[in-house]
Short mmCIF file of C-alpha atoms in Angstrom, two decimals:
data_model
loop_
_atom_site.label_atom_id
_atom_site.label_comp_id
_atom_site.label_asym_id
_atom_site.label_seq_id
_atom_site.Cartn_x
_atom_site.Cartn_y
_atom_site.Cartn_z
CA MET F 14 0.00 0.00 0.00
CA PRO F 15 1.23 3.52 -0.73
CA ALA F 16 2.39 5.54 2.27
CA THR F 17 0.39 8.60 1.17
CA LEU F 18 -3.21 9.00 0.15
CA ARG F 19 -4.14 9.09 -3.48
CA PRO F 20 -5.49 12.46 -4.62
CA ALA F 21 -9.24 12.96 -4.76
CA PRO F 22 -10.40 11.10 -7.90
CA ARG F 23 -12.79 12.04 -10.64
CA LEU F 24 -15.63 9.72 -9.69
CA ALA F 25 -18.14 8.09 -12.01
CA ILE F 26 -21.24 6.39 -10.61
CA VAL F 27 -22.64 3.96 -13.20
CA VAL F 28 -26.32 3.04 -12.85
CA PRO F 29 -27.90 0.40 -15.16
CA CYS F 30 -31.62 1.08 -15.66
CA TYR F 31 -34.37 -1.11 -17.06
CA ASN F 32 -37.97 0.10 -16.74
CA GLU F 33 -37.11 2.31 -13.78
CA GLU F 34 -39.51 5.22 -14.44
CA GLU F 35 -41.02 4.95 -10.96
CA VAL F 36 -37.71 5.20 -9.13
CA PHE F 37 -35.49 7.22 -11.49
CA ALA F 38 -36.26 10.70 -10.15
CA TYR F 39 -35.55 9.57 -6.60
CA CYS F 40 -32.37 7.78 -7.70
CA GLN F 41 -31.03 10.81 -9.56
CA GLN F 42 -31.88 13.17 -6.71
CA GLU F 43 -30.22 11.03 -4.03
CA LEU F 44 -27.08 10.24 -6.01
CA GLY F 45 -26.80 13.84 -7.19
CA ALA F 46 -27.02 15.12 -3.62
CA LEU F 47 -24.40 12.58 -2.51
CA LEU F 48 -22.05 13.62 -5.31
CA TYR F 49 -22.50 17.30 -4.42
CA THR F 50 -21.60 16.73 -0.74
CA MET F 51 -18.58 14.62 -1.70
CA VAL F 52 -17.35 17.43 -3.95
CA GLN F 53 -17.90 19.95 -1.12
CA ASP F 54 -15.91 17.71 1.22
CA HIS F 55 -13.09 17.52 -1.35
CA MET F 56 -13.42 13.73 -1.54
CA VAL F 57 -13.88 13.76 -5.33
CA GLN F 58 -13.21 16.16 -8.18
CA PRO F 59 -15.85 18.75 -9.16
CA ASP F 60 -16.25 17.15 -12.62
CA SER F 61 -17.37 13.82 -11.17
CA PHE F 62 -20.57 12.53 -12.73
CA LEU F 63 -23.46 10.08 -12.81
CA LEU F 64 -23.85 7.79 -15.81
CA PHE F 65 -27.28 6.22 -16.32
CA VAL F 66 -27.45 3.30 -18.78
CA ASP F 67 -30.84 2.59 -20.33
CA ASP F 68 -30.99 -1.12 -21.13
CA GLY F 69 -33.73 -0.92 -23.77
CA SER F 70 -36.45 0.16 -21.34
CA ARG F 71 -40.06 0.03 -22.55
CA ASP F 72 -41.28 2.88 -20.33
CA THR F 73 -40.20 6.52 -19.96
CA THR F 74 -36.83 5.79 -18.36
CA TRP F 75 -34.80 7.11 -21.30
CA GLU F 76 -36.91 10.25 -21.59
CA GLN F 77 -36.20 10.98 -17.94
CA ILE F 78 -32.49 10.34 -18.44
CA LYS F 79 -32.44 12.75 -21.40
CA ALA F 80 -34.22 15.41 -19.36
CA ALA F 81 -31.72 14.99 -16.54
CA CYS F 82 -28.81 15.33 -18.99
CA GLU F 83 -30.25 18.61 -20.25
CA THR F 84 -30.70 20.14 -16.81
CA GLU F 85 -27.84 18.65 -14.78
CA THR F 86 -24.21 19.05 -15.84
CA CYS F 87 -23.16 16.08 -13.70
CA VAL F 88 -25.45 13.60 -15.48
CA GLN F 89 -24.60 11.51 -18.54
CA GLY F 90 -26.86 9.09 -20.36
CA LEU F 91 -26.15 5.99 -22.41
CA LYS F 92 -28.91 4.24 -24.36
CA LEU F 93 -28.55 0.70 -25.68
CA SER F 94 -30.41 -0.11 -28.88
CA ARG F 95 -32.20 -3.05 -27.25
CA ASN F 96 -32.47 -4.91 -23.98
CA GLU F 97 -29.22 -6.83 -23.48
CA GLY F 98 -29.51 -7.80 -19.81
CA HIS F 99 -28.12 -6.32 -16.62
CA GLN F 100 -24.54 -7.58 -17.01
CA SER F 101 -24.17 -6.28 -20.57
CA ALA F 102 -25.73 -2.93 -19.65
CA LEU F 103 -23.34 -2.63 -16.72
CA LEU F 104 -20.36 -3.43 -18.94
CA ALA F 105 -21.51 -0.81 -21.45
CA GLY F 106 -21.64 1.81 -18.71
CA LEU F 107 -18.27 0.81 -17.29
CA ALA F 108 -16.68 0.93 -20.74
CA ALA F 109 -18.07 4.44 -21.32
CA ALA F 110 -16.91 5.68 -17.91
CA ALA F 111 -13.43 4.10 -17.97
CA PRO F 112 -11.69 6.80 -20.07
CA GLN F 113 -13.29 9.60 -18.06
CA ALA F 114 -12.76 8.72 -14.39
CA GLU F 115 -10.10 7.49 -11.96
CA ALA F 116 -12.64 5.68 -9.77
CA ILE F 117 -15.86 4.05 -10.97
CA VAL F 118 -18.71 2.86 -8.75
CA SER F 119 -21.54 0.65 -10.01
CA ILE F 120 -24.89 0.57 -8.23
CA ASP F 121 -28.46 -0.49 -9.10
CA ALA F 122 -31.14 2.14 -9.71
CA ASP F 123 -33.42 0.89 -6.91
CA LEU F 124 -30.89 2.25 -4.36
CA GLN F 125 -31.43 -0.66 -1.99
CA ASP F 126 -27.67 -0.51 -1.58
CA ASP F 127 -26.72 2.19 0.93
CA ILE F 128 -25.36 5.09 -1.13
CA GLN F 129 -23.47 6.50 1.87
CA THR F 130 -21.23 3.45 1.53
CA ILE F 131 -19.81 5.11 -1.58
CA ARG F 132 -18.02 7.61 0.67
CA ARG F 133 -16.27 4.74 2.47
CA MET F 134 -15.44 3.14 -0.87
CA VAL F 135 -13.72 6.31 -2.03
CA GLU F 136 -11.80 6.47 1.24
CA ARG F 137 -10.57 2.90 0.65
CA TYR F 138 -9.63 3.83 -2.91
CA ARG F 139 -7.61 6.81 -1.69
CA ALA F 140 -5.92 4.52 0.83
CA GLY F 141 -4.56 2.46 -2.06
CA TYR F 142 -7.19 -0.17 -2.91
CA ASP F 143 -8.15 -0.73 -6.55
CA VAL F 144 -11.23 -2.88 -5.90
CA VAL F 145 -13.69 -2.19 -3.09
CA TYR F 146 -16.58 -4.66 -2.71
CA GLY F 147 -19.86 -3.65 -1.11
CA VAL F 148 -20.94 -6.62 1.03
CA ARG F 149 -24.32 -6.99 2.69
CA GLU F 150 -24.21 -7.38 6.47
CA CYS F 151 -27.49 -9.27 6.61
CA ARG F 152 -30.66 -10.03 4.65
CA GLN F 153 -33.29 -9.15 7.22
CA THR F 154 -35.19 -7.02 4.69
CA ASP F 155 -35.64 -10.02 2.37
CA THR F 156 -38.41 -12.58 2.56
CA TRP F 157 -37.45 -16.02 3.83
CA PHE F 158 -37.59 -17.43 0.29
CA LYS F 159 -35.50 -14.61 -1.18
CA ARG F 160 -32.93 -14.85 1.59
CA THR F 161 -32.68 -18.64 1.36
CA SER F 162 -32.47 -18.72 -2.43
CA ALA F 163 -29.88 -15.91 -2.55
CA GLU F 164 -27.61 -17.53 0.05
CA GLY F 165 -28.08 -20.86 -1.70
CA PHE F 166 -27.00 -19.17 -4.92
CA TYR F 167 -23.70 -18.01 -3.42
CA ARG F 168 -23.03 -21.39 -1.83
CA LEU F 169 -23.78 -23.19 -5.10
CA MET F 170 -21.39 -20.92 -6.98
CA ALA F 171 -18.68 -21.55 -4.37
CA ALA F 172 -19.26 -25.31 -4.55
CA MET F 173 -18.87 -25.16 -8.32
CA GLY F 174 -15.50 -23.45 -7.94
CA VAL F 175 -16.53 -19.90 -8.88
CA LYS F 176 -14.49 -17.43 -6.84
CA GLN F 177 -16.62 -14.50 -5.79
CA VAL F 178 -17.28 -12.48 -2.66
CA PHE F 179 -20.13 -13.87 -0.54
CA ASN F 180 -23.20 -11.58 -0.36
CA HIS F 181 -21.69 -9.22 -2.92
CA ALA F 182 -23.65 -8.39 -6.07
CA ASP F 183 -22.59 -5.55 -8.37
CA PHE F 184 -22.15 -2.73 -5.86
CA ARG F 185 -18.41 -2.03 -6.01
CA LEU F 186 -15.71 0.52 -6.75
CA LEU F 187 -13.05 -0.10 -9.38
CA SER F 188 -10.00 2.01 -10.02
CA GLN F 189 -9.36 3.00 -13.61
CA ARG F 190 -6.53 0.50 -14.00
CA ALA F 191 -8.58 -2.34 -12.49
CA LEU F 192 -11.49 -1.52 -14.79
CA THR F 193 -9.18 -1.35 -17.81
CA GLU F 194 -8.01 -4.87 -17.04
CA LEU F 195 -11.57 -6.09 -16.45
CA LEU F 196 -12.63 -4.81 -19.89
CA ARG F 197 -9.93 -6.97 -21.45
CA TYR F 198 -12.18 -9.97 -20.74
CA THR F 199 -14.09 -9.96 -24.00
CA GLU F 200 -16.25 -13.06 -23.69
CA ARG F 201 -19.86 -12.67 -24.79
CA ASN F 202 -21.19 -14.46 -21.70
CA ALA F 203 -19.58 -12.31 -19.03
CA TYR F 204 -20.26 -12.92 -15.34
CA ILE F 205 -18.81 -9.76 -13.78
CA ARG F 206 -19.01 -10.92 -10.15
CA GLY F 207 -16.72 -13.80 -11.02
CA LEU F 208 -14.42 -11.84 -13.35
CA VAL F 209 -13.54 -8.99 -10.96
CA PRO F 210 -11.64 -11.24 -8.49
CA LEU F 211 -9.59 -12.59 -11.42
CA VAL F 212 -8.28 -9.10 -12.17
CA GLY F 213 -6.27 -9.04 -8.95
CA PHE F 214 -4.91 -5.74 -7.58
CA PRO F 215 -5.34 -4.74 -3.91
CA SER F 216 -8.94 -5.25 -2.82
CA THR F 217 -11.04 -4.86 0.31
CA GLU F 218 -14.65 -5.01 1.48
CA VAL F 219 -17.03 -2.57 3.12
CA ALA F 220 -20.14 -3.87 4.89
CA TYR F 221 -23.51 -2.15 4.70
CA ALA F 222 -27.17 -2.75 5.49
CA ARG F 223 -29.43 -3.09 2.45
CA GLY F 224 -32.74 -1.27 2.50
CA LEU F 225 -36.13 -1.83 0.91
CA ARG F 226 -36.83 -1.03 -2.72
CA THR F 227 -38.38 2.43 -3.03
CA ALA F 228 -40.62 1.63 -6.01
CA GLY F 229 -40.97 -0.71 -8.97
CA GLU F 230 -40.29 -4.42 -9.09
CA SER F 231 -37.17 -6.52 -8.50
CA LYS F 232 -35.29 -7.31 -11.71
CA TYR F 233 -33.99 -10.57 -10.22
CA PRO F 234 -36.87 -12.99 -9.52
CA LEU F 235 -36.11 -16.68 -9.00
CA SER F 236 -36.07 -17.47 -12.73
CA LYS F 237 -33.43 -14.81 -13.46
CA MET F 238 -31.40 -15.82 -10.42
CA LEU F 239 -31.32 -19.40 -11.70
CA ALA F 240 -30.35 -18.16 -15.16
CA LEU F 241 -27.59 -16.04 -13.61
CA ALA F 242 -26.31 -19.07 -11.69
CA VAL F 243 -26.18 -21.15 -14.89
CA GLU F 244 -24.45 -18.28 -16.69
CA GLY F 245 -21.91 -17.85 -13.92
CA ILE F 246 -21.13 -21.54 -13.54
CA THR F 247 -20.80 -22.32 -17.25
CA SER F 248 -18.74 -19.20 -18.00
CA MET F 249 -16.38 -19.48 -15.02
CA THR F 250 -15.77 -23.19 -14.35
CA ILE F 251 -15.82 -26.68 -15.91
CA THR F 252 -16.71 -28.36 -12.61
CA PRO F 253 -20.10 -29.67 -13.94
CA LEU F 254 -18.26 -31.49 -16.73
CA ARG F 255 -15.96 -33.07 -14.18
CA LEU F 256 -18.97 -34.07 -12.09
CA ILE F 257 -20.42 -35.81 -15.14
CA ALA F 258 -17.18 -37.72 -15.60
CA THR F 259 -17.15 -38.65 -11.91
CA LEU F 260 -20.77 -39.75 -12.06
CA GLY F 261 -20.04 -41.86 -15.13
CA LEU F 262 -17.14 -43.53 -13.35
CA CYS F 263 -19.28 -44.27 -10.29
CA ILE F 264 -22.02 -45.79 -12.44
CA CYS F 265 -19.46 -47.93 -14.25
CA LEU F 266 -18.07 -49.23 -10.95
CA PHE F 267 -21.59 -49.89 -9.69
CA SER F 268 -22.42 -51.73 -12.94
CA VAL F 269 -19.34 -53.95 -12.62
CA THR F 270 -20.27 -54.79 -9.03
CA ALA F 271 -23.87 -55.48 -10.02
CA THR F 272 -22.73 -57.70 -12.91
CA LEU F 273 -20.57 -59.79 -10.61
CA TYR F 274 -23.47 -60.13 -8.19
CA VAL F 275 -25.84 -61.26 -10.95
CA LEU F 276 -23.32 -63.83 -12.24
CA VAL F 277 -22.84 -65.27 -8.76
CA ARG F 278 -26.60 -65.55 -8.28
CA LYS F 279 -27.04 -67.11 -11.74
CA PHE F 280 -24.41 -69.81 -11.27
CA SER F 281 -25.79 -70.61 -7.84
CA GLY F 282 -29.19 -71.14 -9.44
CA ASN F 283 -30.85 -68.64 -7.13
CA THR F 284 -32.25 -66.04 -9.58
CA VAL F 285 -35.74 -64.64 -9.97
CA GLU F 286 -36.73 -63.22 -13.33
CA GLY F 287 -38.61 -59.91 -13.33
CA TRP F 288 -38.91 -56.61 -15.04
CA PRO F 289 -39.00 -53.96 -12.22
CA SER F 290 -35.23 -53.79 -11.81
CA ILE F 291 -34.75 -53.58 -15.59
CA ILE F 292 -37.32 -50.80 -15.99
CA LEU F 293 -35.89 -48.82 -13.08
CA SER F 294 -32.35 -49.10 -14.42
CA ILE F 295 -33.49 -47.95 -17.86
CA PHE F 296 -35.24 -44.88 -16.43
CA PHE F 297 -32.26 -44.11 -14.18
CA MET F 298 -29.70 -44.32 -16.94
CA GLY F 299 -31.97 -42.42 -19.32
CA GLY F 300 -32.28 -39.59 -16.80
CA VAL F 301 -28.53 -39.49 -16.18
CA GLN F 302 -27.84 -39.39 -19.92
CA MET F 303 -30.36 -36.60 -20.59
CA LEU F 304 -29.00 -34.54 -17.69
CA SER F 305 -25.43 -35.05 -18.86
CA LEU F 306 -26.30 -34.12 -22.43
CA GLY F 307 -28.07 -31.00 -21.18
CA ILE F 308 -25.02 -29.83 -19.24
CA ILE F 309 -22.69 -30.60 -22.12
CA GLY F 310 -25.10 -28.85 -24.48
CA GLU F 311 -24.98 -25.72 -22.30
CA TYR F 312 -21.22 -25.59 -22.69
CA VAL F 313 -21.41 -26.29 -26.43
CA GLY F 314 -23.93 -23.46 -26.73
CA LYS F 315 -21.51 -21.12 -24.94
CA ILE F 316 -18.75 -22.12 -27.38
CA TYR F 317 -21.13 -21.47 -30.28
CA LEU F 318 -21.97 -17.97 -29.04
CA GLU F 319 -18.34 -17.10 -28.30
CA ALA F 320 -17.11 -18.41 -31.67
CA LYS F 321 -19.34 -15.95 -33.55
CA GLN F 322 -17.70 -13.03 -31.69
CA ARG F 323 -20.82 -10.88 -31.83
CA PRO F 324 -20.74 -7.56 -29.94
CA ARG F 325 -22.19 -7.64 -26.43
CA PHE F 326 -24.26 -4.50 -26.94
CA HIS F 327 -25.03 -1.67 -29.37
CA VAL F 328 -25.05 1.96 -28.23
CA GLU F 329 -27.87 4.00 -29.74
CA SER F 330 -27.08 7.29 -28.02
CA PHE F 331 -24.52 8.69 -25.58
CA LEU F 332 -25.26 12.01 -23.90
CA LYS F 333 -22.48 13.75 -21.99
CA LEU F 334 -21.16 17.25 -21.43
CA SER F 335 -19.61 17.62 -24.85
CA THR F 336 -22.42 15.88 -26.73
CA LYS F 337 -25.63 17.24 -25.22
CA GLN F 338 -27.02 17.91 -28.69
CA LYS F 339 -26.98 14.25 -29.76
#
């Protein structure tokens, strides 16, 4: 760690938005007020800014972002041409902010993450850390099902060999050099929570209490959480393929043992013919084969998508200080 503090950085706060018309005004007001006080306290540079990324919203989110860009000099807006998903929208915002800022914070528009934690993140950055993870202290505000499924998600990812910070989502600070390295990961199926730890550089955590959503609906119901888990596992580890190989080996060993048992019974003349065991074995092996093919197919599908090297997103419009007339 450096012996002296880093100078106050130009800070960018990147906020992915998808159908956030109910909460956008509140989000902009709160983050704008936070940025103003941080500038007054000389924690960040006066030209620090907010960058809202519209991920193909179907409501008035982009219109509100445009209006904010016209009235607030600290607000920038980035519009994707279509809905690409939270991770792609976040990457688009980070890529746009990287050349402009020394420190970049990502946070969701619902502001369930405590925005005052950003002050502590900047303090850690100035102390020499390049990656600062926002980690939830507890999940008391969640329902039992949400809490159980979320914690199960993190444990499943850990069991599959994915290295990520427990109870950390996408609320973090990255230095410019850490973000530059992160953007070098060009895979189409990017799982940012798993990629950031691979970047290295000095990192630390700050704990915070998560609040209730102000308005709108959660963008991560159970179906999307399961999809995110599949995305993370298949893009970060080959453990499922190794489990298939292990399962196949175990079944082979079991089959050899069973064959020896059947031969002993046959030669001893103590066998009973019947179909239940045959039918059960057929269903069991059929299920194992279908499951194995499904997992292998998921990986083959990932290879197919990566081989085409299609862009992860398309930017329709980018509004910032020098391009307000776009």
